[in-house]
mmCIF file of C-alpha atoms in Angstrom:
data_model
loop_
_atom_site.group_PDB
_atom_site.id
_atom_site.type_symbol
_atom_site.label_atom_id
_atom_site.label_comp_id
_atom_site.label_asym_id
_atom_site.label_seq_id
_atom_site.Cartn_x
_atom_site.Cartn_y
_atom_site.Cartn_z
ATOM 1 C CA LEU Q 1 0.000 0.000 0.000
ATOM 2 C CA VAL Q 2 1.152 3.520 -0.763
ATOM 3 C CA PHE Q 3 -0.027 6.375 1.418
ATOM 4 C CA PRO Q 4 -0.197 10.080 0.581
ATOM 5 C CA GLU Q 5 2.248 11.474 3.115
ATOM 6 C CA ALA Q 6 4.736 10.593 5.832
ATOM 7 C CA ASN Q 7 2.977 9.256 8.943
ATOM 8 C CA SER Q 8 -0.413 8.978 7.207
ATOM 9 C CA VAL Q 9 -0.692 5.510 8.767
ATOM 10 C CA GLY Q 10 -0.008 6.840 12.258
ATOM 11 C CA LEU Q 11 -2.610 9.561 11.878
ATOM 12 C CA GLY Q 12 -5.121 7.037 10.570
ATOM 13 C CA LEU Q 13 -4.556 4.771 13.573
ATOM 14 C CA MET Q 14 -5.236 7.705 15.888
ATOM 15 C CA GLY Q 15 -8.646 8.266 14.322
ATOM 16 C CA GLY Q 16 -10.456 11.495 15.076
ATOM 17 C CA GLY Q 17 -12.804 13.728 13.140
ATOM 18 C CA THR Q 18 -12.691 15.650 9.902
ATOM 19 C CA LEU Q 19 -12.405 19.317 9.020
ATOM 20 C CA SER Q 20 -16.171 19.292 8.469
ATOM 21 C CA ASP Q 21 -16.636 18.019 12.038
ATOM 22 C CA ALA Q 22 -14.457 20.870 13.302
ATOM 23 C CA HIS Q 23 -16.479 23.418 11.352
ATOM 24 C CA THR Q 24 -19.728 21.998 12.728
ATOM 25 C CA ALA Q 25 -18.421 22.185 16.315
ATOM 26 C CA LEU Q 26 -17.289 25.789 15.864
ATOM 27 C CA GLU Q 27 -20.575 26.829 14.281
ATOM 28 C CA ALA Q 28 -22.540 25.191 17.112
ATOM 29 C CA GLY Q 29 -20.463 26.922 19.765
ATOM 30 C CA GLU Q 30 -19.105 23.603 21.086
ATOM 31 C CA ALA Q 31 -15.577 24.951 20.513
ATOM 32 C CA GLN Q 32 -14.159 28.440 20.305
ATOM 33 C CA THR Q 33 -10.474 27.961 19.488
ATOM 34 C CA LEU Q 34 -9.067 26.328 16.369
ATOM 35 C CA VAL Q 35 -5.536 24.907 16.701
ATOM 36 C CA ILE Q 36 -3.851 24.140 13.364
ATOM 37 C CA LEU Q 37 -0.904 21.818 13.850
ATOM 38 C CA GLU Q 38 1.789 21.906 11.147
ATOM 39 C CA ASN Q 39 -0.686 22.046 8.287
ATOM 40 C CA ASP Q 40 -1.646 24.388 5.502
ATOM 41 C CA LEU Q 41 -5.415 23.952 5.381
ATOM 42 C CA TYR Q 42 -5.503 25.305 1.851
ATOM 43 C CA ARG Q 43 -3.846 22.051 0.777
ATOM 44 C CA ARG Q 44 -6.586 20.060 2.532
ATOM 45 C CA ALA Q 45 -9.831 21.707 1.446
ATOM 46 C CA GLU Q 46 -11.290 24.182 -1.013
ATOM 47 C CA PRO Q 47 -10.458 27.831 -0.273
ATOM 48 C CA ALA Q 48 -14.081 28.823 0.409
ATOM 49 C CA PHE Q 49 -14.434 26.110 3.049
ATOM 50 C CA VAL Q 50 -11.137 27.030 4.755
ATOM 51 C CA GLU Q 51 -12.136 30.673 4.946
ATOM 52 C CA ALA Q 52 -15.476 29.704 6.484
ATOM 53 C CA LEU Q 53 -13.699 27.468 8.991
ATOM 54 C CA LEU Q 54 -11.321 30.229 10.078
ATOM 55 C CA ALA Q 55 -14.158 32.741 10.311
ATOM 56 C CA ALA Q 56 -16.191 30.424 12.555
ATOM 57 C CA ALA Q 57 -13.446 30.292 15.203
ATOM 58 C CA GLN Q 58 -13.131 32.959 17.855
ATOM 59 C CA HIS Q 59 -9.397 32.298 18.136
ATOM 60 C CA VAL Q 60 -7.032 30.657 15.633
ATOM 61 C CA VAL Q 61 -3.671 29.255 16.786
ATOM 62 C CA VAL Q 62 -1.129 28.007 14.239
ATOM 63 C CA ILE Q 63 1.829 25.861 15.320
ATOM 64 C CA ASP Q 64 4.142 25.460 12.353
ATOM 65 C CA HIS Q 65 7.691 25.888 11.094
ATOM 66 C CA LEU Q 66 6.691 27.444 7.763
ATOM 67 C CA GLU Q 67 4.558 30.340 6.670
ATOM 68 C CA SER Q 68 1.641 29.256 4.509
ATOM 69 C CA GLY Q 69 -1.718 30.433 3.281
ATOM 70 C CA THR Q 70 -3.145 29.521 6.677
ATOM 71 C CA THR Q 71 -0.849 31.647 8.861
ATOM 72 C CA PRO Q 72 -2.249 35.103 7.877
ATOM 73 C CA GLY Q 73 -5.581 34.102 9.421
ATOM 74 C CA ALA Q 74 -4.056 33.197 12.801
ATOM 75 C CA ASP Q 75 -4.348 35.198 16.010
ATOM 76 C CA LEU Q 76 -1.299 33.437 17.463
ATOM 77 C CA ILE Q 77 1.597 31.769 15.615
ATOM 78 C CA LEU Q 78 4.010 29.521 17.515
ATOM 79 C CA PRO Q 79 7.305 28.400 15.898
ATOM 80 C CA ALA Q 80 7.537 24.610 15.751
ATOM 81 C CA ALA Q 81 10.683 22.553 15.280
ATOM 82 C CA THR Q 82 11.175 20.801 11.956
ATOM 83 C CA PHE Q 83 11.732 17.050 11.742
ATOM 84 C CA ALA Q 84 15.481 17.752 11.816
ATOM 85 C CA GLU Q 85 15.170 19.864 14.963
ATOM 86 C CA GLY Q 86 13.141 17.470 17.094
ATOM 87 C CA ASP Q 87 12.571 13.860 18.071
ATOM 88 C CA GLY Q 88 9.521 11.737 17.434
ATOM 89 C CA THR Q 89 8.022 8.560 16.029
ATOM 90 C CA LEU Q 90 6.986 7.899 12.448
ATOM 91 C CA VAL Q 91 4.748 5.059 11.233
ATOM 92 C CA ASN Q 92 5.769 3.988 7.743
ATOM 93 C CA ASN Q 93 3.753 2.389 4.954
ATOM 94 C CA GLU Q 94 4.140 -1.140 6.367
ATOM 95 C CA GLY Q 95 2.788 -0.043 9.733
ATOM 96 C CA ARG Q 96 6.211 -0.008 11.401
ATOM 97 C CA ALA Q 97 6.759 2.625 14.067
ATOM 98 C CA GLN Q 98 10.283 4.062 13.821
ATOM 99 C CA ARG Q 99 12.030 6.663 15.935
ATOM 100 C CA TYR Q 100 13.731 9.690 14.398
ATOM 101 C CA TYR Q 101 16.190 11.872 16.251
ATOM 102 C CA GLN Q 102 17.141 15.513 16.291
ATOM 103 C CA VAL Q 103 20.233 16.304 14.249
ATOM 104 C CA TYR Q 104 20.247 20.099 14.402
ATOM 105 C CA ALA Q 105 19.916 22.277 17.486
ATOM 106 C CA PRO Q 106 18.782 25.813 16.530
ATOM 107 C CA GLU Q 107 20.369 28.582 18.540
ATOM 108 C CA ASP Q 108 17.474 31.039 18.526
ATOM 109 C CA GLY Q 109 15.854 29.302 21.486
ATOM 110 C CA GLU Q 110 12.376 30.260 20.266
ATOM 111 C CA SER Q 111 11.231 27.135 18.423
ATOM 112 C CA GLN Q 112 10.395 23.824 20.061
ATOM 113 C CA GLU Q 113 8.564 20.619 19.185
ATOM 114 C CA SER Q 114 4.832 20.979 18.635
ATOM 115 C CA TRP Q 115 4.014 18.695 21.549
ATOM 116 C CA ARG Q 116 5.908 21.012 23.861
ATOM 117 C CA TRP Q 117 3.817 23.975 22.695
ATOM 118 C CA LEU Q 118 0.664 21.918 23.265
ATOM 119 C CA ARG Q 119 1.907 20.900 26.704
ATOM 120 C CA ASP Q 120 2.589 24.528 27.620
ATOM 121 C CA GLY Q 121 -0.870 25.484 26.410
ATOM 122 C CA ILE Q 122 -2.546 22.732 28.443
ATOM 123 C CA GLN Q 123 -0.699 23.709 31.585
ATOM 124 C CA ALA Q 124 -1.517 27.397 31.092
ATOM 125 C CA ALA Q 125 -5.194 26.748 30.349
ATOM 126 C CA VAL Q 126 -6.108 24.079 32.894
ATOM 127 C CA GLN Q 127 -3.128 24.177 35.279
ATOM 128 C CA ASP Q 128 -2.675 20.436 34.777
ATOM 129 C CA THR Q 129 0.570 19.625 36.573
ATOM 130 C CA ALA Q 130 -0.130 15.882 36.650
ATOM 131 C CA GLN Q 131 0.846 15.536 32.973
ATOM 132 C CA ARG Q 132 4.115 17.448 32.740
ATOM 133 C CA TRP Q 133 5.505 15.659 29.687
ATOM 134 C CA ASP Q 134 9.083 16.601 30.456
ATOM 135 C CA ASN Q 135 10.507 14.400 27.697
ATOM 136 C CA LEU Q 136 9.517 12.262 24.737
ATOM 137 C CA ASP Q 137 9.306 9.084 26.824
ATOM 138 C CA GLU Q 138 6.508 10.611 28.898
ATOM 139 C CA VAL Q 139 4.651 11.670 25.762
ATOM 140 C CA ASN Q 140 4.903 8.149 24.335
ATOM 141 C CA ALA Q 141 3.692 6.669 27.614
ATOM 142 C CA ALA Q 142 0.668 8.979 27.560
ATOM 143 C CA LEU Q 143 0.028 8.050 23.915
ATOM 144 C CA ALA Q 144 0.145 4.317 24.639
ATOM 145 C CA GLY Q 145 -2.135 4.778 27.629
ATOM 146 C CA ALA Q 146 -4.749 6.702 25.654
ATOM 147 C CA LEU Q 147 -4.526 4.633 22.447
ATOM 148 C CA PRO Q 148 -3.536 0.984 23.106
ATOM 149 C CA ALA Q 149 -2.740 0.449 19.411
ATOM 150 C CA PHE Q 150 0.441 2.462 20.042
ATOM 151 C CA GLN Q 151 1.675 0.320 22.953
ATOM 152 C CA PRO Q 152 4.549 -1.104 20.823
ATOM 153 C CA VAL Q 153 5.887 2.453 20.396
ATOM 154 C CA LEU Q 154 7.357 2.161 23.881
ATOM 155 C CA ASP Q 155 9.718 -0.546 22.594
ATOM 156 C CA VAL Q 156 10.735 1.156 19.342
ATOM 157 C CA ALA Q 157 14.059 2.380 20.757
ATOM 158 C CA PRO Q 158 15.878 2.592 24.102
ATOM 159 C CA PRO Q 159 14.554 5.314 26.436
ATOM 160 C CA ALA Q 160 16.253 8.636 27.127
ATOM 161 C CA GLY Q 161 17.937 7.257 30.255
ATOM 162 C CA PHE Q 162 19.711 4.473 28.338
ATOM 163 C CA ARG Q 163 23.489 4.461 28.806
ATOM 164 C CA ILE Q 164 26.371 2.160 27.856
ATOM 165 C CA ALA Q 165 29.087 2.079 30.503
ATOM 166 C CA GLY Q 166 27.486 5.201 31.913
ATOM 167 C CA GLN Q 167 27.942 7.115 28.653
ATOM 168 C CA LYS Q 168 25.637 8.580 26.044
ATOM 169 C CA ILE Q 169 26.068 7.766 22.361
ATOM 170 C CA PRO Q 170 27.750 10.595 20.396
ATOM 171 C CA ARG Q 171 26.029 11.935 17.320
ATOM 172 C CA GLU Q 172 29.334 13.159 15.894
ATOM 173 C CA PRO Q 173 32.132 10.892 14.602
ATOM 174 C CA HIS Q 174 35.582 10.798 16.161
ATOM 175 C CA ARG Q 175 36.869 12.905 13.252
ATOM 176 C CA TYR Q 176 34.555 15.760 14.208
ATOM 177 C CA SER Q 177 36.719 18.844 14.652
ATOM 178 C CA GLY Q 178 36.833 22.526 13.881
ATOM 179 C CA ARG Q 179 34.006 23.203 16.294
ATOM 180 C CA THR Q 180 35.515 26.523 17.307
ATOM 181 C CA ALA Q 181 35.903 27.600 13.676
ATOM 182 C CA MET Q 182 32.199 26.943 13.077
ATOM 183 C CA ARG Q 183 31.342 29.850 15.378
ATOM 184 C CA ALA Q 184 34.472 31.981 14.950
ATOM 185 C CA GLN Q 185 32.560 34.906 13.435
ATOM 186 C CA ARG Q 186 30.678 35.226 16.747
ATOM 187 C CA SER Q 187 33.035 33.914 19.405
ATOM 188 C CA VAL Q 188 36.133 31.743 19.734
ATOM 189 C CA HIS Q 189 34.711 30.306 22.944
ATOM 190 C CA GLU Q 190 33.279 26.845 22.441
ATOM 191 C CA PRO Q 191 29.872 26.682 24.135
ATOM 192 C CA LYS Q 192 28.496 23.771 26.096
ATOM 193 C CA PRO Q 193 26.834 21.151 23.831
ATOM 194 C CA PRO Q 194 23.042 21.489 23.701
ATOM 195 C CA ASP Q 195 21.089 19.467 26.221
ATOM 196 C CA ASP Q 196 19.052 16.530 24.955
ATOM 197 C CA PRO Q 197 16.520 15.278 27.521
ATOM 198 C CA ASP Q 198 14.631 13.162 24.960
ATOM 199 C CA THR Q 199 17.259 10.671 23.743
ATOM 200 C CA PRO Q 200 20.333 8.731 24.897
ATOM 201 C CA LEU Q 201 22.371 10.633 22.287
ATOM 202 C CA SER Q 202 24.700 13.583 22.803
ATOM 203 C CA PHE Q 203 25.491 16.564 20.561
ATOM 204 C CA SER Q 204 29.235 15.928 20.634
ATOM 205 C CA MET Q 205 31.984 13.464 19.711
ATOM 206 C CA GLU Q 206 32.435 12.423 23.332
ATOM 207 C CA GLY Q 207 30.689 9.298 24.581
ATOM 208 C CA PHE Q 208 30.571 5.534 24.027
ATOM 209 C CA LYS Q 209 32.923 4.548 21.189
ATOM 210 C CA GLY Q 210 31.648 1.035 20.532
ATOM 211 C CA ARG Q 211 28.767 -0.181 18.390
ATOM 212 C CA PRO Q 212 25.432 1.027 19.781
ATOM 213 C CA PRO Q 213 22.078 -0.761 19.413
ATOM 214 C CA GLY Q 214 20.741 -0.650 15.864
ATOM 215 C CA ALA Q 215 17.968 1.800 16.762
ATOM 216 C CA LEU Q 216 20.560 4.289 18.055
ATOM 217 C CA ALA Q 217 23.204 4.052 15.321
ATOM 218 C CA PRO Q 218 23.954 7.701 14.419
ATOM 219 C CA ARG Q 219 25.942 6.808 11.314
ATOM 220 C CA TYR Q 220 27.304 3.909 9.261
ATOM 221 C CA TRP Q 221 31.076 4.111 9.077
ATOM 222 C CA ALA Q 222 33.835 1.529 9.111
ATOM 223 C CA PRO Q 223 37.550 1.747 8.241
ATOM 224 C CA GLY Q 224 38.309 0.915 4.633
ATOM 225 C CA TRP Q 225 34.768 1.348 3.379
ATOM 226 C CA ASN Q 226 33.442 4.165 1.233
ATOM 227 C CA SER Q 227 30.386 6.101 2.319
ATOM 228 C CA VAL Q 228 27.206 4.064 2.695
ATOM 229 C CA GLN Q 229 28.971 0.832 1.683
ATOM 230 C CA ALA Q 230 29.985 0.608 5.328
ATOM 231 C CA LEU Q 231 26.390 -0.401 6.018
ATOM 232 C CA ASN Q 232 27.429 -3.928 5.054
ATOM 233 C CA ARG Q 233 29.499 -4.147 8.227
ATOM 234 C CA PHE Q 234 26.403 -3.442 10.310
ATOM 235 C CA GLN Q 235 24.252 -6.143 8.709
ATOM 236 C CA GLU Q 236 23.979 -9.847 9.480
ATOM 237 C CA GLU Q 237 24.617 -10.427 5.768
ATOM 238 C CA ILE Q 238 24.715 -8.289 2.643
ATOM 239 C CA ALA Q 239 21.273 -6.661 2.219
ATOM 240 C CA GLY Q 240 20.115 -8.546 5.294
ATOM 241 C CA PRO Q 241 18.772 -7.348 8.655
ATOM 242 C CA LEU Q 242 20.834 -5.153 10.914
ATOM 243 C CA ARG Q 243 22.861 -6.839 13.612
ATOM 244 C CA GLY Q 244 20.745 -6.875 16.715
ATOM 245 C CA GLY Q 245 17.532 -6.674 14.672
ATOM 246 C CA ASP Q 246 15.949 -4.029 12.502
ATOM 247 C CA PRO Q 247 14.752 -1.021 14.495
ATOM 248 C CA GLY Q 248 11.088 -0.266 14.909
ATOM 249 C CA GLN Q 249 7.955 -2.130 15.911
ATOM 250 C CA ARG Q 250 5.138 -3.295 13.682
ATOM 251 C CA LEU Q 251 1.791 -1.834 14.733
ATOM 252 C CA ILE Q 252 -0.098 -3.756 12.057
ATOM 253 C CA THR Q 253 0.575 -7.479 11.632
ATOM 254 C CA PRO Q 254 -1.352 -10.027 9.554
ATOM 255 C CA GLY Q 255 -3.217 -12.770 11.349
ATOM 256 C CA ALA Q 256 -1.910 -16.336 11.048
ATOM 257 C CA GLU Q 257 -5.151 -17.618 9.536
ATOM 258 C CA GLU Q 258 -5.901 -14.698 7.259
ATOM 259 C CA SER Q 259 -5.305 -14.744 3.521
ATOM 260 C CA GLY Q 260 -5.223 -11.882 1.068
ATOM 261 C CA ALA Q 261 -8.653 -11.311 -0.447
ATOM 262 C CA TYR Q 262 -8.180 -7.868 -1.951
ATOM 263 C CA PHE Q 263 -8.366 -9.316 -5.454
ATOM 264 C CA GLU Q 264 -11.732 -11.048 -5.078
ATOM 265 C CA GLU Q 265 -13.899 -7.947 -5.445
ATOM 266 C CA ILE Q 266 -12.875 -6.492 -8.788
ATOM 267 C CA PRO Q 267 -14.227 -2.966 -9.342
ATOM 268 C CA GLU Q 268 -16.250 -2.142 -12.415
ATOM 269 C CA ALA Q 269 -14.422 -0.888 -15.465
ATOM 270 C CA PHE Q 270 -14.179 2.868 -15.910
ATOM 271 C CA ALA Q 271 -17.113 4.300 -17.859
ATOM 272 C CA THR Q 272 -16.888 7.594 -19.704
ATOM 273 C CA ARG Q 273 -19.498 10.336 -19.477
ATOM 274 C CA HIS Q 274 -20.756 12.378 -22.383
ATOM 275 C CA GLY Q 275 -19.467 15.943 -22.203
ATOM 276 C CA ALA Q 276 -17.484 15.343 -18.999
ATOM 277 C CA MET Q 277 -14.096 13.990 -17.959
ATOM 278 C CA LEU Q 278 -12.780 12.465 -14.775
ATOM 279 C CA ALA Q 279 -9.910 14.622 -13.491
ATOM 280 C CA VAL Q 280 -7.182 12.653 -11.706
ATOM 281 C CA PRO Q 281 -4.089 13.960 -9.893
ATOM 282 C CA LEU Q 282 -0.703 13.725 -11.600
ATOM 283 C CA TYR Q 283 2.290 13.633 -9.267
ATOM 284 C CA HIS Q 284 5.620 15.183 -10.195
ATOM 285 C CA ILE Q 285 8.998 14.499 -8.633
ATOM 286 C CA PHE Q 286 9.509 18.261 -8.541
ATOM 287 C CA GLY Q 287 6.473 20.239 -7.489
ATOM 288 C CA SER Q 288 4.041 17.863 -5.827
ATOM 289 C CA GLU Q 289 5.767 17.579 -2.452
ATOM 290 C CA GLU Q 290 4.743 20.242 0.054
ATOM 291 C CA LEU Q 291 8.144 21.164 1.500
ATOM 292 C CA SER Q 292 10.448 20.869 -1.500
ATOM 293 C CA ILE Q 293 8.287 23.150 -3.643
ATOM 294 C CA LEU Q 294 9.234 25.980 -1.261
ATOM 295 C CA THR Q 295 12.910 25.560 -2.175
ATOM 296 C CA PRO Q 296 13.761 27.930 -5.058
ATOM 297 C CA GLY Q 297 16.063 25.460 -6.780
ATOM 298 C CA VAL Q 298 13.409 22.741 -6.745
ATOM 299 C CA ALA Q 299 10.578 25.111 -7.616
ATOM 300 C CA GLU Q 300 12.411 26.003 -10.836
ATOM 301 C CA LEU Q 301 12.016 22.379 -11.968
ATOM 302 C CA ALA Q 302 8.295 22.196 -11.157
ATOM 303 C CA PRO Q 303 5.911 22.362 -14.124
ATOM 304 C CA ASP Q 304 3.546 25.230 -14.756
ATOM 305 C CA PRO Q 305 -0.164 24.419 -14.288
ATOM 306 C CA TYR Q 306 -1.644 22.467 -17.190
ATOM 307 C CA LEU Q 307 -4.426 20.079 -18.117
ATOM 308 C CA ALA Q 308 -3.282 16.722 -19.456
ATOM 309 C CA LEU Q 309 -5.449 15.054 -22.082
ATOM 310 C CA GLY Q 310 -5.050 11.845 -23.997
ATOM 311 C CA PRO Q 311 -4.991 11.983 -27.818
ATOM 312 C CA THR Q 312 -8.581 10.724 -28.111
ATOM 313 C CA SER Q 313 -9.957 13.269 -25.636
ATOM 314 C CA ALA Q 314 -7.988 16.108 -27.242
ATOM 315 C CA ALA Q 315 -9.370 15.173 -30.662
ATOM 316 C CA ALA Q 316 -12.919 15.122 -29.289
ATOM 317 C CA LEU Q 317 -12.450 18.654 -27.901
ATOM 318 C CA GLU Q 318 -10.663 19.728 -31.092
ATOM 319 C CA VAL Q 319 -7.662 21.053 -29.183
ATOM 320 C CA ARG Q 320 -3.969 20.621 -29.743
ATOM 321 C CA ASP Q 321 -0.927 20.682 -27.506
ATOM 322 C CA GLY Q 322 -0.574 24.184 -26.037
ATOM 323 C CA ASP Q 323 -4.155 25.304 -26.646
ATOM 324 C CA GLU Q 324 -6.012 26.665 -23.637
ATOM 325 C CA VAL Q 325 -9.153 25.174 -22.171
ATOM 326 C CA LYS Q 326 -11.397 26.610 -19.478
ATOM 327 C CA VAL Q 327 -12.122 24.363 -16.514
ATOM 328 C CA GLU Q 328 -13.508 24.750 -12.993
ATOM 329 C CA ILE Q 329 -11.171 23.231 -10.371
ATOM 330 C CA GLY Q 330 -11.481 23.676 -6.634
ATOM 331 C CA GLY Q 331 -14.348 26.094 -6.993
ATOM 332 C CA ALA Q 332 -12.342 28.422 -9.250
ATOM 333 C CA ASN Q 333 -12.385 28.834 -13.022
ATOM 334 C CA ARG Q 334 -9.007 28.432 -14.663
ATOM 335 C CA SER Q 335 -7.699 28.610 -18.195
ATOM 336 C CA LEU Q 336 -5.040 25.941 -18.547
ATOM 337 C CA PRO Q 337 -2.811 24.972 -21.470
ATOM 338 C CA VAL Q 338 -3.341 21.483 -22.832
ATOM 339 C CA ARG Q 339 -0.562 18.935 -22.611
ATOM 340 C CA ILE Q 340 -1.114 15.855 -24.759
ATOM 341 C CA THR Q 341 -0.272 12.781 -22.668
ATOM 342 C CA PRO Q 342 -0.485 9.475 -24.591
ATOM 343 C CA SER Q 343 -0.758 7.434 -21.374
ATOM 344 C CA LEU Q 344 -4.146 8.943 -20.461
ATOM 345 C CA PRO Q 345 -7.104 6.970 -21.831
ATOM 346 C CA ALA Q 346 -10.232 8.572 -23.219
ATOM 347 C CA GLY Q 347 -12.442 10.193 -20.617
ATOM 348 C CA LEU Q 348 -9.637 11.085 -18.203
ATOM 349 C CA ALA Q 349 -7.942 14.443 -17.631
ATOM 350 C CA GLY Q 350 -4.811 14.928 -15.560
ATOM 351 C CA VAL Q 351 -4.160 17.822 -13.182
ATOM 352 C CA PRO Q 352 -0.713 18.358 -11.585
ATOM 353 C CA TYR Q 353 -0.955 17.862 -7.829
ATOM 354 C CA GLY Q 354 0.428 20.186 -5.181
ATOM 355 C CA LEU Q 355 1.427 23.209 -7.236
ATOM 356 C CA PRO Q 356 0.983 26.466 -5.262
ATOM 357 C CA GLU Q 357 -0.689 28.101 -8.277
ATOM 358 C CA MET Q 358 -3.422 25.460 -8.353
ATOM 359 C CA PRO Q 359 -6.304 25.636 -5.846
ATOM 360 C CA TYR Q 360 -7.147 22.538 -3.861
ATOM 361 C CA ALA Q 361 -9.530 20.125 -5.549
ATOM 362 C CA ALA Q 362 -10.844 16.834 -4.202
ATOM 363 C CA LEU Q 363 -9.674 14.474 -6.932
ATOM 364 C CA PRO Q 364 -10.763 12.348 -8.714
ATOM 365 C CA ALA Q 365 -13.668 14.587 -9.728
ATOM 366 C CA TRP Q 366 -15.795 15.048 -12.838
ATOM 367 C CA ILE Q 367 -15.148 18.238 -14.805
ATOM 368 C CA GLU Q 368 -16.520 19.782 -17.979
ATOM 369 C CA PRO Q 369 -13.671 21.400 -19.911
ATOM 370 C CA GLY Q 370 -14.490 23.990 -22.530
ATOM 371 C CA VAL Q 371 -12.394 25.816 -25.089
ATOM 372 C CA SER Q 372 -11.114 29.169 -23.798
ATOM 373 C CA GLU Q 373 -12.204 32.262 -25.695
ATOM 374 C CA ASP Q 374 -8.623 33.387 -26.287
ATOM 375 C CA GLY Q 375 -7.104 30.092 -27.264
ATOM 376 C CA GLY Q 376 -7.563 27.249 -29.731
#
């Protein structure tokens, strides 16, 4: 199975409501404050709905590490740590919970993990000192207690208090040097390494020099090996499992008596509609991913908005490659150039997914393209 985004499986296991449920609760007065956690709502719903959702809330709080279309509508914006600046657990597409660790410690002192902002808000609002959540282990324990499906998360990796011979495991290799030169433009004094209450790792080259448990290996290096080829020295055999076992815990496992039956109920064949086309999302290596599209160098490689048509559909509309067609997508009318795509069968139209210039649209969806007045 392929899922739309990182940790989609974990979010699905948590359950919860929808954006429509949130809007209903706000409209009914059951809630007054809308907290948006590391999400641009304009990528999740049509613009008109998002604007109605924000307007229904008395207070809007955004916790994020990027500015987006959602942040201008917030009353309070709190800077969250990125995945590289914090620790957490990710559930991959096979249902395996895996720990990720902070690799960069920002010096501004203003950003922190989203759960820490939520913890601070809970304590300020309800004065709940029973749930302090001082480190990630306590958060995971609370998660497993509230949602038993996440009980294996507690065994994903050693806890923050884990030590080998009384030492933490260094993130940096023994060749790490020049630490003073890294900050020479500000001070030649080498500061104390950042604290890390959430993991058994340290932000330095000092610590246990032997081979750590597989879940805590900060790097794969061995004398005489080039780059990632050193991974072979950490495996039971070439391309085999890591020594000591692969890290992570499966949250979803097949039953011993169950057999795959996904192929028994075959869906009906696609049927075309007269005068309409089924618009489907087209994913691009450059442009469809939410974070990379904000990088100028990657954004240069992203395509401009277009409407992909197969040769048969283009002939039926009497349009050629480059002609413009008028189409309503995401509640907005757009004139898009046609791109002839031989892989699209008759009755289907392709729309590039994730481009900032394109409004959100719940795809697949039926559309009725028409020839633009100024093109083709």
